[in-house]
Short mmCIF file of C-alpha atoms in Angstrom, two decimals:
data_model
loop_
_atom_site.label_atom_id
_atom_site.label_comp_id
_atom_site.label_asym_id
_atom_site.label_seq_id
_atom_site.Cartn_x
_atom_site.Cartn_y
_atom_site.Cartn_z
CA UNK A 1 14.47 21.28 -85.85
CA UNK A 2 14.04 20.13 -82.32
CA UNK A 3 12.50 22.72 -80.21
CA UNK A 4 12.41 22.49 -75.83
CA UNK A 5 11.48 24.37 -73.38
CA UNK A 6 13.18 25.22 -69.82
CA UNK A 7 11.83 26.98 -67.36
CA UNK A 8 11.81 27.25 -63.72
CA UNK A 9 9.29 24.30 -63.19
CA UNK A 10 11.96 22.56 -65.13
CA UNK A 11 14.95 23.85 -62.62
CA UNK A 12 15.94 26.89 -63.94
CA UNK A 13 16.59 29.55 -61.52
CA UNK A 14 15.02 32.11 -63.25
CA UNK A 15 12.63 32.65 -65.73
CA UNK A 16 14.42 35.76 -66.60
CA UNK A 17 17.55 35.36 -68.24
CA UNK A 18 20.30 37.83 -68.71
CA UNK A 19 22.82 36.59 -71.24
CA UNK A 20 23.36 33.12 -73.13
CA UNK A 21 26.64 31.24 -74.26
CA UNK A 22 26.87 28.39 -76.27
CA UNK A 23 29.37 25.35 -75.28
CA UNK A 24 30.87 24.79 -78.02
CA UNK A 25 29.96 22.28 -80.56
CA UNK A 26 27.82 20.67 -77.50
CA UNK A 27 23.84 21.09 -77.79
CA UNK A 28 23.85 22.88 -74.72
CA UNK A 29 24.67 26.55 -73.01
CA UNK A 30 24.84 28.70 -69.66
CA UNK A 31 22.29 31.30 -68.86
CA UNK A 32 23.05 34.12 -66.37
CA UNK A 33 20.20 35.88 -63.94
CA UNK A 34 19.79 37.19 -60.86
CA UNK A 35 19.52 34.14 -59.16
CA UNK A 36 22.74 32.92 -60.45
CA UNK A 37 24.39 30.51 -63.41
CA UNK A 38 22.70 27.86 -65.06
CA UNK A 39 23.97 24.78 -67.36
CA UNK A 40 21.16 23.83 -69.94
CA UNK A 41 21.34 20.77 -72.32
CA UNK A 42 19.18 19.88 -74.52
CA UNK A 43 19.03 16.13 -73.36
CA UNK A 44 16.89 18.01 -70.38
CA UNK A 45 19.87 18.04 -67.77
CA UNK A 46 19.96 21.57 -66.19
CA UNK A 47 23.13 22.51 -63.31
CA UNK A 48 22.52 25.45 -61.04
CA UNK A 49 25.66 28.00 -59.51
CA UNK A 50 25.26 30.17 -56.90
CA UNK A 51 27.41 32.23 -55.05
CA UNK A 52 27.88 29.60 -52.70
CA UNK A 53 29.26 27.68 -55.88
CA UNK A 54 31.97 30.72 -56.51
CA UNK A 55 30.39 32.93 -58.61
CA UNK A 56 30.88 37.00 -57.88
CA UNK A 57 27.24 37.19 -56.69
CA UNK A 58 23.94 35.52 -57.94
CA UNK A 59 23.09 38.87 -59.49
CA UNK A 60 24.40 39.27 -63.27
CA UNK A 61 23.80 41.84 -65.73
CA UNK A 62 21.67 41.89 -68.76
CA UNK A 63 23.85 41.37 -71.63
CA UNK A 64 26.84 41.29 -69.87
CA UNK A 65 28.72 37.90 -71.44
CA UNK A 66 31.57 36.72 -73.91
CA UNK A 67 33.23 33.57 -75.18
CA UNK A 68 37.21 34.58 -75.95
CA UNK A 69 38.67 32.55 -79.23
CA UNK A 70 39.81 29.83 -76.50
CA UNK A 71 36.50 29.06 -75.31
CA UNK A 72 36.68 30.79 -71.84
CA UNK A 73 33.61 32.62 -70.72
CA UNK A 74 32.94 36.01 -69.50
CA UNK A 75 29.87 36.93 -66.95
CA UNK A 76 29.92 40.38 -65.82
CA UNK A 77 27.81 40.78 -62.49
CA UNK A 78 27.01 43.28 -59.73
CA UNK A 79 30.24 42.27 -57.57
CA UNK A 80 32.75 41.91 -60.94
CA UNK A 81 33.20 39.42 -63.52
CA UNK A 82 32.94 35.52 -63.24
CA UNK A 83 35.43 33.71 -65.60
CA UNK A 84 35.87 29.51 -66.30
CA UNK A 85 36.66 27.15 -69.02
CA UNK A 86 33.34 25.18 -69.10
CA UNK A 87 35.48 22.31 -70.06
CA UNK A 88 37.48 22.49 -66.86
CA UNK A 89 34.60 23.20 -64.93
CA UNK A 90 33.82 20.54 -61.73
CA UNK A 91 30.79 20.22 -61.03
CA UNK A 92 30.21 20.98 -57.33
CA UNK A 93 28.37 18.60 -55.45
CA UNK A 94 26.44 20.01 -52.53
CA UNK A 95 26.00 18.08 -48.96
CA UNK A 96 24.60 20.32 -46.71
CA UNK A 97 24.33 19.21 -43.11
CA UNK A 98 20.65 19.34 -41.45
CA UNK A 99 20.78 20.73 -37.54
CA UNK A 100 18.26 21.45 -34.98
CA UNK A 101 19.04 25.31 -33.99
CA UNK A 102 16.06 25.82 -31.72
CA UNK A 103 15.11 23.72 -29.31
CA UNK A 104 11.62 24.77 -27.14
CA UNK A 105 10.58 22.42 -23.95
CA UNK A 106 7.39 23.65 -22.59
CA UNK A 107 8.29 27.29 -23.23
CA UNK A 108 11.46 27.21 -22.03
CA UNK A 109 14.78 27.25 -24.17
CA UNK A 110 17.46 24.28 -24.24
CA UNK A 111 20.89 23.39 -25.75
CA UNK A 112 19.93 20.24 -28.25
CA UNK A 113 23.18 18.87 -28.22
CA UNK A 114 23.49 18.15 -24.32
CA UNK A 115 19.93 16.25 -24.84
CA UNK A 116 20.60 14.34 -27.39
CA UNK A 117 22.18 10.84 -27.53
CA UNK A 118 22.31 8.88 -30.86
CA UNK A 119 20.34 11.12 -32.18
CA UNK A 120 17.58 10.27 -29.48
CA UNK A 121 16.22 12.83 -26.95
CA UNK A 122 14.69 11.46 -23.91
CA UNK A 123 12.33 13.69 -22.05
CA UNK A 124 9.72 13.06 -18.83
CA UNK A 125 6.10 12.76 -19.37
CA UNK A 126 5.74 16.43 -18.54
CA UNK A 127 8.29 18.16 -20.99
CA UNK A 128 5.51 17.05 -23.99
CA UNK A 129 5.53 20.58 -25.31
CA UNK A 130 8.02 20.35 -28.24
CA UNK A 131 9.14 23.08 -30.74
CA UNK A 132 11.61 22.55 -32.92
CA UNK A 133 13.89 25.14 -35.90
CA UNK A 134 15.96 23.49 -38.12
CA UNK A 135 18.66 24.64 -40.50
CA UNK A 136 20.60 23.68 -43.80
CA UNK A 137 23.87 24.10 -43.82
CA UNK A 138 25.51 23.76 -47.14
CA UNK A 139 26.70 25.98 -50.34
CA UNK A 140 23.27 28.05 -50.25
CA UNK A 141 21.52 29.87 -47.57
CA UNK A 142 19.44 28.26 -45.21
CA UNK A 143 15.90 28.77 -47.09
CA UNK A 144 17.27 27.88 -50.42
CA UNK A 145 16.43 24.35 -49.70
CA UNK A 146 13.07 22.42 -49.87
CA UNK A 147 12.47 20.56 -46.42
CA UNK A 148 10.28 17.61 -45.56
CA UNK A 149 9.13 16.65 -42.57
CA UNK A 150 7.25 14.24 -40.71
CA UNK A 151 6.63 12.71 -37.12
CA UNK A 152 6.21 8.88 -36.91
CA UNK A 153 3.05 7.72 -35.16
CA UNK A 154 1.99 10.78 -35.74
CA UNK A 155 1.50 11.99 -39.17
CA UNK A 156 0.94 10.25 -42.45
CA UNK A 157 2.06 12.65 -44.83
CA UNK A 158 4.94 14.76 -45.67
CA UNK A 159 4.60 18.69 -44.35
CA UNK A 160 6.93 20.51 -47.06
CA UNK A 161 8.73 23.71 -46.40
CA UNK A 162 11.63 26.71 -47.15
CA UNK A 163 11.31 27.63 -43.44
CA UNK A 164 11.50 24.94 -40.68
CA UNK A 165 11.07 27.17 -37.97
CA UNK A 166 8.23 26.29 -34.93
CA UNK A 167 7.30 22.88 -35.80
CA UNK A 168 5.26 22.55 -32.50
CA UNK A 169 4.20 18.96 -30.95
CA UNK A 170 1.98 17.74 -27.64
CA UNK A 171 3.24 14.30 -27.28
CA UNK A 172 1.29 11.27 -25.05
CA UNK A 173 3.93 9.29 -23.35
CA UNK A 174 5.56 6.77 -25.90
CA UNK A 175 8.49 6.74 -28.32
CA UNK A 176 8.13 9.07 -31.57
CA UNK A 177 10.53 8.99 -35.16
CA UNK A 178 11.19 12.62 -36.70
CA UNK A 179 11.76 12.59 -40.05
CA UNK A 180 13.07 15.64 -41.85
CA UNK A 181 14.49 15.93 -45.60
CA UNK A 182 16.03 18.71 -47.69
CA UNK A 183 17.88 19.27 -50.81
CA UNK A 184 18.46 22.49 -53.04
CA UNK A 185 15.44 24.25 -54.66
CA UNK A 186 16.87 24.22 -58.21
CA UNK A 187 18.95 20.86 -57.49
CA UNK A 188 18.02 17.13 -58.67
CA UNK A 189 20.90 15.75 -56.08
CA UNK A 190 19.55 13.21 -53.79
CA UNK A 191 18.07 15.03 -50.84
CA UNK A 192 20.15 15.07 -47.34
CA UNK A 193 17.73 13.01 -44.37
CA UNK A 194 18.11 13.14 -41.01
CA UNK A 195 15.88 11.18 -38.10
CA UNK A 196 15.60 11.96 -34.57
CA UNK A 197 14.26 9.72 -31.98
CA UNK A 198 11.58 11.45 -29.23
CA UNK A 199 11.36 8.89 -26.56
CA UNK A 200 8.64 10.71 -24.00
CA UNK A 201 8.90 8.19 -20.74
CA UNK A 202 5.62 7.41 -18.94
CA UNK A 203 4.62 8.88 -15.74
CA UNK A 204 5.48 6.23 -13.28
CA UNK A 205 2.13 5.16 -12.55
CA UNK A 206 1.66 3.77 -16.01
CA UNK A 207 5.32 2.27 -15.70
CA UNK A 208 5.70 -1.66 -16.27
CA UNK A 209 7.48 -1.82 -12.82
CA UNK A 210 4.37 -0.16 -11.28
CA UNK A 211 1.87 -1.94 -13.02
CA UNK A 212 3.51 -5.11 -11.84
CA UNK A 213 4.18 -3.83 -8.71
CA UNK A 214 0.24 -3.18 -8.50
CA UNK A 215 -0.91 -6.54 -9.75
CA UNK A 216 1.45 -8.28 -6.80
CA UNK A 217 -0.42 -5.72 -4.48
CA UNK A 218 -4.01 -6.92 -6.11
CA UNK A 219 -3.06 -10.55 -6.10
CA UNK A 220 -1.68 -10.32 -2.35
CA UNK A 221 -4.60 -8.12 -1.30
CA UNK A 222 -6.96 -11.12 -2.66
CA UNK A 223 -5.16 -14.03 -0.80
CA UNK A 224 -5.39 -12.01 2.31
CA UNK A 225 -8.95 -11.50 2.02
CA UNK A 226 -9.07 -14.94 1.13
CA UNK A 227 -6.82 -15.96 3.73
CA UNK A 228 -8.76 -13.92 6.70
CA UNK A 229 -12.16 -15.73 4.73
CA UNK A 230 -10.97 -18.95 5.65
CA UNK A 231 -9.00 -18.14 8.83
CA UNK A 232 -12.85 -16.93 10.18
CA UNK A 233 -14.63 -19.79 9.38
CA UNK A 234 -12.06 -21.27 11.15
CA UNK A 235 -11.93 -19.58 13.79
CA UNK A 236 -15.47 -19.74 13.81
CA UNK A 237 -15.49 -23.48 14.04
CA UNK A 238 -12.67 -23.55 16.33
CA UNK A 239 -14.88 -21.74 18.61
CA UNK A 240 -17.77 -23.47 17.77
CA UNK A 241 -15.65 -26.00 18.73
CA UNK A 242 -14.53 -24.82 22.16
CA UNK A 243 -18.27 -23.57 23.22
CA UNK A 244 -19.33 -26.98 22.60
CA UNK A 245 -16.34 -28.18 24.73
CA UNK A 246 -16.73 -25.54 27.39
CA UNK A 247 -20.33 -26.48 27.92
CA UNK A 248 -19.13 -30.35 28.17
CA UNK A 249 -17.06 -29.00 30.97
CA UNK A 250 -19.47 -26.75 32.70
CA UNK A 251 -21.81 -29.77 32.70
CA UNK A 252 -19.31 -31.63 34.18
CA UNK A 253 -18.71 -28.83 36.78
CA UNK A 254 -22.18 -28.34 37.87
CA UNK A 255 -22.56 -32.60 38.10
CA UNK A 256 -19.50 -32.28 39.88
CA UNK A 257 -21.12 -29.43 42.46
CA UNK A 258 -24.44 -31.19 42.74
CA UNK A 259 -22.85 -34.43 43.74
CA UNK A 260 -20.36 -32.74 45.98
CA UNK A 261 -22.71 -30.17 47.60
CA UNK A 262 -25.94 -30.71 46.83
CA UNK A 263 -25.47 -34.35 47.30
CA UNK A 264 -24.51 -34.30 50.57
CA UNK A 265 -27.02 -31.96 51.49
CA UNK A 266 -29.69 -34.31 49.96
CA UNK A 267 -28.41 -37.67 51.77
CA UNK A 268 -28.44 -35.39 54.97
CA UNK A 269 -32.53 -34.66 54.02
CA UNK A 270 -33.12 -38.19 53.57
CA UNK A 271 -31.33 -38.89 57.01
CA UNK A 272 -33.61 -36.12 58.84
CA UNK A 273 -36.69 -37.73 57.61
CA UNK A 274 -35.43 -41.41 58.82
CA UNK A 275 -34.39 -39.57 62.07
CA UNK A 276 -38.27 -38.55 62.17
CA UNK A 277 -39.67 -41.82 61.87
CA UNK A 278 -37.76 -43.36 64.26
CA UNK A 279 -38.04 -40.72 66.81
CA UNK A 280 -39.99 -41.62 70.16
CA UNK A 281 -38.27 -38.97 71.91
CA UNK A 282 -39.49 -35.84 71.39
CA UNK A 283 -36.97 -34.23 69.38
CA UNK A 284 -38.44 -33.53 66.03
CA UNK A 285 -38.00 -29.52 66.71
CA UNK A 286 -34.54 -30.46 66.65
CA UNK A 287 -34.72 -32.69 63.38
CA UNK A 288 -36.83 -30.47 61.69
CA UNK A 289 -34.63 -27.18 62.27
CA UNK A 290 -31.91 -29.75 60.47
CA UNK A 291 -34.03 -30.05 57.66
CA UNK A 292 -34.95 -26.55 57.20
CA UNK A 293 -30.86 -25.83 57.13
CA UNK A 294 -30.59 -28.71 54.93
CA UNK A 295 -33.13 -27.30 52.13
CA UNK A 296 -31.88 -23.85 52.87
CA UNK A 297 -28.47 -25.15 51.42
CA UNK A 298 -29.37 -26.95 48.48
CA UNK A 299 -31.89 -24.02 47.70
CA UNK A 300 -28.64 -21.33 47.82
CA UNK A 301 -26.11 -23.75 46.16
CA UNK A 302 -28.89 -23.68 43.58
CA UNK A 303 -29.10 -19.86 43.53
CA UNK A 304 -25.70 -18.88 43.32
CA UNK A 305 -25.40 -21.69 40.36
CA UNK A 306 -28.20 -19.75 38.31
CA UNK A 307 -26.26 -16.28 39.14
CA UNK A 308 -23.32 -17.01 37.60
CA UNK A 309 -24.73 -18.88 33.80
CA UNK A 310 -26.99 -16.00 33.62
CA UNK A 311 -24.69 -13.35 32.51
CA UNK A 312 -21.99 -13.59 29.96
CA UNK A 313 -19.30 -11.65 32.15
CA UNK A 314 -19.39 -10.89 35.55
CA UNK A 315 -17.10 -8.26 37.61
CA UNK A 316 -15.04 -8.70 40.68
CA UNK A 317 -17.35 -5.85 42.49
CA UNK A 318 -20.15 -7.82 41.69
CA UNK A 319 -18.46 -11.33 42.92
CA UNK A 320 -17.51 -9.11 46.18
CA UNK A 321 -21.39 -7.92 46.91
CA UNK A 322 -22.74 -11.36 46.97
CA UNK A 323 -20.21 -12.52 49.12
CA UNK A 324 -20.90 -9.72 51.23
CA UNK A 325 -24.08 -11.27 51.17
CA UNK A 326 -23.35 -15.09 51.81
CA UNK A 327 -21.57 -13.32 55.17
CA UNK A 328 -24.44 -11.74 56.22
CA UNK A 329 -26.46 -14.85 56.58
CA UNK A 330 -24.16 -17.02 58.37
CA UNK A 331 -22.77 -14.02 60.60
CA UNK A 332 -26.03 -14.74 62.59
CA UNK A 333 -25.01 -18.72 63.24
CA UNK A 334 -21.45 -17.73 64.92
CA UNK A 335 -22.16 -15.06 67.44
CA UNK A 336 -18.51 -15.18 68.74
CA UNK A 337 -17.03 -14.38 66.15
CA UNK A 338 -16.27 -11.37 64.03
CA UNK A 339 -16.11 -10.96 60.34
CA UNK A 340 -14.79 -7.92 58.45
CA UNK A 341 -14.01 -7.24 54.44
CA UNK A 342 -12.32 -4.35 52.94
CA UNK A 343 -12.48 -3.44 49.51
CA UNK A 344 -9.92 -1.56 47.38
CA UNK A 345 -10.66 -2.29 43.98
CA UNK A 346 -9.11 0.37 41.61
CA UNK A 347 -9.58 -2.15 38.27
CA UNK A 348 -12.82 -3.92 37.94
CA UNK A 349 -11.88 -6.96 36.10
CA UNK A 350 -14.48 -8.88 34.52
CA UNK A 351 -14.77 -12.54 34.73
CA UNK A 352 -16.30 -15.52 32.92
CA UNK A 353 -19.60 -17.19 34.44
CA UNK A 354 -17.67 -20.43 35.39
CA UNK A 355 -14.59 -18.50 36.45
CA UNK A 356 -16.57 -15.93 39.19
CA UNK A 357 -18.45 -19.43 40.37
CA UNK A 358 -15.24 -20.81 41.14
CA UNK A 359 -13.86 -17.91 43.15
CA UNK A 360 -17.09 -17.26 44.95
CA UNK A 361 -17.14 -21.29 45.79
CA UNK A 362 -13.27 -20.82 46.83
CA UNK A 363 -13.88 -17.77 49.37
CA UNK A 364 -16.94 -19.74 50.56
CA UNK A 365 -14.70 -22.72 51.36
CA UNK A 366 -12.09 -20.55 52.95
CA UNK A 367 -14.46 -18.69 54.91
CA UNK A 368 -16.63 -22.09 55.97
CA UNK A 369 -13.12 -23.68 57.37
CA UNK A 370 -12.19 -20.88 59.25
CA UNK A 371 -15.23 -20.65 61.00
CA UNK A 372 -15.94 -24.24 61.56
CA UNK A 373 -12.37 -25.31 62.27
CA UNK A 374 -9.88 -22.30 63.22
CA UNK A 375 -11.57 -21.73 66.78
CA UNK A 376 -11.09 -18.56 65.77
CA UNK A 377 -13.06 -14.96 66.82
CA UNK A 378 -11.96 -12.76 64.17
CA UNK A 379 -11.78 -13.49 60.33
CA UNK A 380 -10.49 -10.77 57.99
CA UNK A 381 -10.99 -10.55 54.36
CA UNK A 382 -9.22 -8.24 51.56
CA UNK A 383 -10.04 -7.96 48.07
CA UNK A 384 -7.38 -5.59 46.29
CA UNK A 385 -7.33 -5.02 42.74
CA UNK A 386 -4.93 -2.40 40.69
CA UNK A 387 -2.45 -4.30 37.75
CA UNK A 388 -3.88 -7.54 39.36
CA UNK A 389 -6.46 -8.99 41.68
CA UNK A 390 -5.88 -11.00 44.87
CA UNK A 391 -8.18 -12.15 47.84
CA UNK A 392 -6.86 -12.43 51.72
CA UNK A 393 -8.66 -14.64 54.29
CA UNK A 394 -7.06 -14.50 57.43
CA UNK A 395 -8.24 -15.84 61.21
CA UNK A 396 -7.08 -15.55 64.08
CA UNK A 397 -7.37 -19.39 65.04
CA UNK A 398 -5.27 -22.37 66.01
CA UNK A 399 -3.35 -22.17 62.88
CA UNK A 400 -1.73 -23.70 59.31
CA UNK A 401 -1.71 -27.44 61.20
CA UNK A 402 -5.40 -28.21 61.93
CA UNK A 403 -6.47 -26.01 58.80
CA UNK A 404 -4.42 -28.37 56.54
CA UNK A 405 -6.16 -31.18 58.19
CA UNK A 406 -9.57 -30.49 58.43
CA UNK A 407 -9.56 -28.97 54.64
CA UNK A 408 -8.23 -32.70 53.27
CA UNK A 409 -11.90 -34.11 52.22
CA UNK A 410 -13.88 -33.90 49.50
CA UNK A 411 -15.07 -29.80 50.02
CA UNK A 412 -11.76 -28.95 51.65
CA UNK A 413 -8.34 -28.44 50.41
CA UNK A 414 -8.51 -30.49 47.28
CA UNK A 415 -11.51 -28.44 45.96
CA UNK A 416 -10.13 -25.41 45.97
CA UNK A 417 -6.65 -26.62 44.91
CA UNK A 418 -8.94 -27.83 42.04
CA UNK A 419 -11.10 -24.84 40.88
CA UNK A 420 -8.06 -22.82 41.25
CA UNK A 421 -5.91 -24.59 39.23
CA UNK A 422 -8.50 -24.46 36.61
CA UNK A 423 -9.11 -21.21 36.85
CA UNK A 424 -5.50 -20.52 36.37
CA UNK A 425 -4.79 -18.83 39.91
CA UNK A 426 -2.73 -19.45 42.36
CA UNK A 427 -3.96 -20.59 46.23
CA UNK A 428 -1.61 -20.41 49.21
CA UNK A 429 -1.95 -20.98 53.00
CA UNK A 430 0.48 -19.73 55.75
CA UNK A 431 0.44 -18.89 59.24
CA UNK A 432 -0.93 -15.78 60.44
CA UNK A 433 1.14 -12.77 62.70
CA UNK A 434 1.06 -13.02 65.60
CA UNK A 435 -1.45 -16.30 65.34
CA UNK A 436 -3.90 -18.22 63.09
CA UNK A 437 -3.94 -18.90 59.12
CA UNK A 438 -4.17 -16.55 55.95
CA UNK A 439 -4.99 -18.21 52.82
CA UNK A 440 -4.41 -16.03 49.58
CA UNK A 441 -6.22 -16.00 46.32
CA UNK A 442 -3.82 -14.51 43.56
CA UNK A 443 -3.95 -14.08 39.85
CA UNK A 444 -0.27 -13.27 39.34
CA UNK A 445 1.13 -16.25 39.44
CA UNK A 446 4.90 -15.09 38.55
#
């Protein structure tokens, strides 16, 4: 005799049984509990009903079953009777359809079907507090079915479950597979799976588009720093460059002074000492005052040369005092005539060494001509400065004609027309209301 043993571990619903009923000739029967029908062979195969199946309720009574002389069968339960023909009997196949019917985003509640797409939800990187119910729903109640869950990336192992309710998850930025399963308690169908894909998108500092975006930001930041390395040391030998041509210049400037100005006033030196030699006539006071005037020039030529390279910048105020100087010591030498300046300087400019030389040598020049040529008794001079600076040097003498001719040698017209153009100014001479010349100095040359 072969003897087995079913029980609940073996997919009965019930340990407890109610009634039995053969099948037949068959080596197998149905058992009634409160949990509902069961089909038992004894090759091991075991099919659950439940009210979901069509029975009156899961719920039978003890004792409460008969087989009629046709073979039908006879289960009284707590609702009525259940009745069938096993022979006719289908077995029902159960597909129950797994849904999400909570959905929790960082405690607040949302609708998961207008978030989901493909089965994929897509949420920012701060909606990374996730709770999730799900549901069965098929021929038995909702926690009549074993679940199985699982969150790619996240966890290993299967959590297993009657109740899917507040699965909870704090998700990092990245792209996450749920997995959940579920099939009947008492059943040995194929379970029912469903997958859901949690796609958490990256704050968008740790984007690709920003992290590219920053790299071209790095790399440009290093060629400009590289850049602005080399444009320096260009620069800096560009200027290294200049210096070394502006002192090539200056050197040529000062030769060009000493020869035209201190030259002159040297041959005249060597000519007063001839002139003493050769005197027999008693006029060496004469000759001698010559030389004095003579040494007195080159000495102040030399003076105002040293001025001007000893300071790096020099102002038009201070250009304007030691002119006011140079007039005091030749006002003595022409009695007859008059000089005035007036000042109005509202902007101070500053001005390079070589540049205030020139325009001190220019208003020197002016002022020498006028008082050695003009026949003049009055010479005027105005220094304005406000958006730009301009000099006035006006007499009262004969006039444009003999100023244009006597200023045609080598310390006259040509000189200034020459330290003016380098300078980058613009000299101009006109007649004078109602009589003699002005001459202009002026750095707006539009």
């Amino acid at each position: 005799t072969l003897l087995k043993t079913f029980t609940v571990q073996k997919g009965l619903l019930n340990d407890c049984i109610y009634a039995l009923l053969p099948v037949g000739k068959e080596a197998s029967m149905f058992a009634s509990s409160n949990f509902g029908l069961s089909y038992v062979s004894l090759n091991g195969k075991i099919i659950n009903y439940t009210k979901e199946s069509g029975l009156q309720e899961n719920e039978f009574n003890t004792g409460s079953a008969i087989k009629t002389a046709k073979g039908k069968f006879y289960f009284g339960g707590v609702n009525g009777i259940t009745t069938f023909y096993p022979s006719s009997l289908s077995n029902i196949k159960d597909t129950p359809v797994l849904s999400v019917t909570k959905l929790i985003i960082d405690d607040s509640l949302y609708n998961f079907s207008s978030l989901v797409q493909n089965d994929s939800i897509r949420l920012n990187y701060a909606q990374n507090h996730i709770q999730l119910d799900f549901a069965a729903n098929g021929l038995f109640n909702a926690n009549e079915y074993e679940y199985k869950y699982r969150l790619g990336g996240i966890e290993q192992n299967w959590q297993t479950t009657h109740l899917p309710t507040g699965i909870k998850y704090v998700l990092e930025p990245g792209t996450y597979l749920f997995e959940i399963n579920c099939r009947p308690i008492f059943s040995t169908d194929n379970s029912i799976k469903k997958t859901i894909t949690i796609i958490i998108s990256p704050p968008w500092w740790q984007t690709l588009w920003f992290r590219i975006l920053l790299a071209l930001i790095i790399v440009a930041a290093i060629a400009f720093i590289v850049q602005q390395y080399f444009h320096k040391k260009f620069q800096k030998k560009l200027s290294a460059l200049k210096l070394q041509h502006e002192i090539q210049l200056e050197r040529e400037r000062i030769s060009r002074d000493l020869h035209d100005n201190l030259g002159a006033y040297a041959a005249a030196i060597a000519s007063n000492v001839a002139t003493i030699k050769l005197s027999d006539n008693g006029n060496e006071e004469n000759i001698f005052h010559q030389l004095k005037n003579n040494s007195q020039s080159i000495i102040n030529q030399i003076n105002d040369t040293i001025w001007a390279l000893n300071k790096e910048a020099i102002s038009l105020t201070a250009v304007s005092d030691r002119f006011k100087v140079f007039l005091q010591k030749i006002q003595p030498n022409y009695p007859c005539i008059q000089i005035s300046i007036e000042e109005n300087i509202l902007h101070d400019e500053k001005l390079s060494p070589t540049n205030a030389l020139h325009l001190f040598r220019i208003m020197q020049e002016a002022v020498n001509n006028a008082l050695r040529h003009s026949k003049c008794t009055e010479i005027f001079i105005k220094i304005v400065s406000e958006n730009h600076w301009k000099i006035i040097i006006r007499d009262d003498g004969t006039g444009m004609k003999d100023i244009l001719a006597t200023t045609s040698g080598g310390n006259g017209l040509q000189n200034i027309q020459m330290r003016s153009a380098e300078a980058g100014w613009q000299v101009s001479w006109q007649d004078a209301s109602p009589k003699g010349t002005e001459f202009s100095i002026d750095t707006n040359t539009n």
